[in-house]
mmCIF file of N, CA, C and O in Angstrom:
data_model
loop_
_atom_site.group_PDB
_atom_site.id
_atom_site.type_symbol
_atom_site.label_atom_id
_atom_site.label_comp_id
_atom_site.label_asym_id
_atom_site.label_seq_id
_atom_site.Cartn_x
_atom_site.Cartn_y
_atom_site.Cartn_z
ATOM 1 N N MET A 20 -4.327 59.330 56.002
ATOM 2 C CA MET A 20 -5.011 58.036 55.263
ATOM 3 C C MET A 20 -5.257 58.017 54.279
ATOM 4 O O MET A 20 -5.511 58.865 54.000
ATOM 5 N N THR A 21 -4.943 56.970 53.669
ATOM 6 C CA THR A 21 -5.182 56.526 52.229
ATOM 7 C C THR A 21 -6.940 56.857 51.804
ATOM 8 O O THR A 21 -7.262 56.159 52.513
ATOM 9 N N PRO A 22 -7.204 56.492 50.639
ATOM 10 C CA PRO A 22 -8.389 56.643 50.855
ATOM 11 C C PRO A 22 -9.058 55.231 50.584
ATOM 12 O O PRO A 22 -10.230 54.843 51.069
ATOM 13 N N GLU A 23 -8.250 54.352 50.492
ATOM 14 C CA GLU A 23 -9.039 53.037 50.679
ATOM 15 C C GLU A 23 -9.300 52.783 52.113
ATOM 16 O O GLU A 23 -9.859 51.941 52.287
ATOM 17 N N GLU A 24 -8.030 53.099 53.020
ATOM 18 C CA GLU A 24 -7.874 52.663 54.249
ATOM 19 C C GLU A 24 -9.627 53.462 54.798
ATOM 20 O O GLU A 24 -10.046 52.991 55.778
ATOM 21 N N GLU A 25 -9.836 54.702 54.319
ATOM 22 C CA GLU A 25 -10.989 55.803 54.823
ATOM 23 C C GLU A 25 -11.911 54.750 54.064
ATOM 24 O O GLU A 25 -13.207 54.799 55.137
ATOM 25 N N ASP A 26 -12.296 54.081 53.576
ATOM 26 C CA ASP A 26 -13.460 53.275 52.744
ATOM 27 C C ASP A 26 -13.460 52.168 53.890
ATOM 28 O O ASP A 26 -14.872 51.844 54.058
ATOM 29 N N ILE A 27 -12.725 51.264 54.333
ATOM 30 C CA ILE A 27 -12.492 50.579 54.816
ATOM 31 C C ILE A 27 -13.086 50.486 56.132
ATOM 32 O O ILE A 27 -14.075 50.046 57.171
ATOM 33 N N VAL A 28 -12.570 52.025 56.702
ATOM 34 C CA VAL A 28 -12.912 52.240 58.339
ATOM 35 C C VAL A 28 -14.739 52.769 58.023
ATOM 36 O O VAL A 28 -15.508 52.155 58.906
ATOM 37 N N ARG A 29 -14.946 53.302 57.456
ATOM 38 C CA ARG A 29 -16.656 53.896 56.876
ATOM 39 C C ARG A 29 -17.574 52.349 56.794
ATOM 40 O O ARG A 29 -18.442 52.850 57.256
ATOM 41 N N ARG A 30 -17.071 51.566 55.980
ATOM 42 C CA ARG A 30 -17.458 50.023 55.583
ATOM 43 C C ARG A 30 -17.681 49.417 56.975
ATOM 44 O O ARG A 30 -18.912 48.958 57.618
ATOM 45 N N ARG A 31 -16.498 49.347 58.062
ATOM 46 C CA ARG A 31 -16.883 48.815 59.068
ATOM 47 C C ARG A 31 -17.727 49.533 60.335
ATOM 48 O O ARG A 31 -18.814 48.855 61.046
ATOM 49 N N LEU A 32 -17.883 50.837 60.354
ATOM 50 C CA LEU A 32 -18.792 51.527 61.115
ATOM 51 C C LEU A 32 -20.104 51.770 60.950
ATOM 52 O O LEU A 32 -21.004 51.307 61.614
ATOM 53 N N LYS A 33 -20.402 51.537 59.206
ATOM 54 C CA LYS A 33 -21.808 51.394 58.851
ATOM 55 C C LYS A 33 -22.529 49.978 59.149
ATOM 56 O O LYS A 33 -23.594 49.778 59.690
ATOM 57 N N SER A 34 -21.780 48.658 58.807
ATOM 58 C CA SER A 34 -21.602 47.081 59.374
ATOM 59 C C SER A 34 -21.850 47.295 60.969
ATOM 60 O O SER A 34 -23.278 47.183 61.340
ATOM 61 N N ARG A 35 -21.140 48.336 61.877
ATOM 62 C CA ARG A 35 -21.363 48.092 63.099
ATOM 63 C C ARG A 35 -22.661 48.955 63.458
ATOM 64 O O ARG A 35 -23.388 48.997 64.477
ATOM 65 N N ALA A 36 -22.679 50.047 62.634
ATOM 66 C CA ALA A 36 -23.757 50.725 62.973
ATOM 67 C C ALA A 36 -25.328 49.749 62.936
ATOM 68 O O ALA A 36 -26.717 49.923 63.241
ATOM 69 N N ILE A 37 -25.193 49.200 61.594
ATOM 70 C CA ILE A 37 -26.347 48.578 61.370
ATOM 71 C C ILE A 37 -26.790 47.489 61.876
ATOM 72 O O ILE A 37 -28.033 46.778 62.972
ATOM 73 N N VAL A 38 -25.963 46.751 62.783
ATOM 74 C CA VAL A 38 -25.933 45.706 64.145
ATOM 75 C C VAL A 38 -26.468 46.239 65.072
ATOM 76 O O VAL A 38 -27.594 45.483 65.682
ATOM 77 N N MET A 39 -25.851 47.577 65.819
ATOM 78 C CA MET A 39 -26.260 47.765 66.754
ATOM 79 C C MET A 39 -28.174 48.230 66.847
ATOM 80 O O MET A 39 -28.489 48.789 67.835
ATOM 81 N N GLY A 40 -28.241 48.925 65.326
ATOM 82 C CA GLY A 40 -29.245 49.274 65.012
ATOM 83 C C GLY A 40 -30.194 48.056 65.222
ATOM 84 O O GLY A 40 -31.820 48.093 65.839
ATOM 85 N N LEU A 41 -30.359 46.917 64.934
ATOM 86 C CA LEU A 41 -30.916 45.604 65.305
ATOM 87 C C LEU A 41 -30.667 45.257 66.369
ATOM 88 O O LEU A 41 -32.244 44.933 66.811
ATOM 89 N N LEU A 42 -29.990 45.270 66.930
ATOM 90 C CA LEU A 42 -29.900 45.126 68.500
ATOM 91 C C LEU A 42 -30.861 45.673 68.936
ATOM 92 O O LEU A 42 -31.765 45.241 69.982
ATOM 93 N N LEU A 43 -31.087 47.247 69.368
ATOM 94 C CA LEU A 43 -31.770 48.142 69.439
ATOM 95 C C LEU A 43 -33.078 47.940 69.490
ATOM 96 O O LEU A 43 -34.526 47.929 70.345
ATOM 97 N N GLY A 44 -33.542 47.260 68.475
ATOM 98 C CA GLY A 44 -35.140 47.326 67.694
ATOM 99 C C GLY A 44 -35.501 45.911 67.946
ATOM 100 O O GLY A 44 -36.396 45.865 68.490
ATOM 101 N N GLY A 45 -34.648 44.708 67.927
ATOM 102 C CA GLY A 45 -35.246 43.860 68.868
ATOM 103 C C GLY A 45 -35.171 43.845 70.580
ATOM 104 O O GLY A 45 -36.050 43.242 70.876
ATOM 105 N N LEU A 46 -34.185 44.561 71.458
ATOM 106 C CA LEU A 46 -34.684 44.864 72.210
ATOM 107 C C LEU A 46 -35.921 45.787 72.716
ATOM 108 O O LEU A 46 -36.814 44.752 73.131
ATOM 109 N N ALA A 47 -36.265 46.513 71.898
ATOM 110 C CA ALA A 47 -37.572 47.434 71.760
ATOM 111 C C ALA A 47 -38.883 46.316 71.445
ATOM 112 O O ALA A 47 -39.806 46.414 72.375
ATOM 113 N N ILE A 48 -38.697 45.324 70.746
ATOM 114 C CA ILE A 48 -39.697 44.302 70.477
ATOM 115 C C ILE A 48 -39.872 43.356 71.261
ATOM 116 O O ILE A 48 -40.796 42.814 71.875
ATOM 117 N N LEU A 49 -38.803 43.111 72.089
ATOM 118 C CA LEU A 49 -38.620 42.197 73.536
ATOM 119 C C LEU A 49 -39.427 42.792 74.054
ATOM 120 O O LEU A 49 -40.413 41.845 74.847
ATOM 121 N N ILE A 50 -39.330 43.816 74.776
ATOM 122 C CA ILE A 50 -39.624 44.283 75.906
ATOM 123 C C ILE A 50 -41.538 44.843 75.485
ATOM 124 O O ILE A 50 -42.146 44.859 76.443
ATOM 125 N N PHE A 51 -41.569 45.140 74.626
ATOM 126 C CA PHE A 51 -43.365 45.405 74.036
ATOM 127 C C PHE A 51 -43.664 44.157 74.124
ATOM 128 O O PHE A 51 -44.555 43.985 74.762
ATOM 129 N N PHE A 52 -43.451 42.721 73.825
ATOM 130 C CA PHE A 52 -44.426 41.258 73.953
ATOM 131 C C PHE A 52 -44.240 40.972 75.892
ATOM 132 O O PHE A 52 -44.676 41.004 76.398
ATOM 133 N N ILE A 53 -42.687 41.791 75.852
ATOM 134 C CA ILE A 53 -43.432 41.311 77.611
ATOM 135 C C ILE A 53 -44.038 42.283 78.383
ATOM 136 O O ILE A 53 -45.172 41.724 79.356
ATOM 137 N N THR A 54 -44.374 43.773 78.145
ATOM 138 C CA THR A 54 -45.186 44.523 78.566
ATOM 139 C C THR A 54 -46.654 43.698 78.240
ATOM 140 O O THR A 54 -47.525 43.611 79.002
ATOM 141 N N LEU A 55 -47.106 43.455 77.208
ATOM 142 C CA LEU A 55 -48.441 42.632 76.723
ATOM 143 C C LEU A 55 -48.418 41.507 77.302
ATOM 144 O O LEU A 55 -49.832 41.537 78.180
ATOM 145 N N SER A 56 -47.689 40.722 77.684
ATOM 146 C CA SER A 56 -47.826 39.499 78.468
ATOM 147 C C SER A 56 -47.825 39.569 80.024
ATOM 148 O O SER A 56 -48.983 39.415 80.649
ATOM 149 N N ARG A 57 -47.257 40.788 79.918
ATOM 150 C CA ARG A 57 -47.647 40.751 81.745
ATOM 151 C C ARG A 57 -49.321 41.974 82.259
ATOM 152 O O ARG A 57 -49.732 41.669 82.908
ATOM 153 N N ILE A 58 -49.579 42.366 80.971
ATOM 154 C CA ILE A 58 -50.748 43.202 80.987
ATOM 155 C C ILE A 58 -51.931 42.091 81.063
ATOM 156 O O ILE A 58 -52.886 42.040 81.795
ATOM 157 N N ARG A 59 -52.111 41.337 80.122
ATOM 158 C CA ARG A 59 -52.683 40.232 79.967
ATOM 159 C C ARG A 59 -52.644 39.552 81.118
ATOM 160 O O ARG A 59 -53.909 38.804 81.390
ATOM 161 N N LEU A 60 -51.762 38.932 81.804
ATOM 162 C CA LEU A 60 -51.669 38.462 83.102
ATOM 163 C C LEU A 60 -52.590 39.261 84.379
ATOM 164 O O LEU A 60 -53.080 38.561 85.342
ATOM 165 N N ALA A 61 -52.344 40.502 84.477
ATOM 166 C CA ALA A 61 -52.467 40.939 85.548
ATOM 167 C C ALA A 61 -54.209 41.669 85.057
ATOM 168 O O ALA A 61 -55.045 41.628 86.069
ATOM 169 N N MET A 62 -54.840 41.266 84.027
ATOM 170 C CA MET A 62 -56.501 40.971 83.358
ATOM 171 C C MET A 62 -56.835 39.704 84.092
ATOM 172 O O MET A 62 -58.041 39.846 84.131
ATOM 173 N N THR A 63 -56.755 38.882 84.064
ATOM 174 C CA THR A 63 -56.676 38.016 84.737
ATOM 175 C C THR A 63 -56.769 37.737 85.772
ATOM 176 O O THR A 63 -55.894 37.842 86.809
#
């Protein structure tokens, strides 16, 4: 592969990794808030 192609592939992988990181972070926050709401419901 030429250096230009390697740069393109590296940029795609980096952007894909950023998107996956954001999705996992969002999922973790969602699970956290669901857990908090269930705990509050159990207390009442």
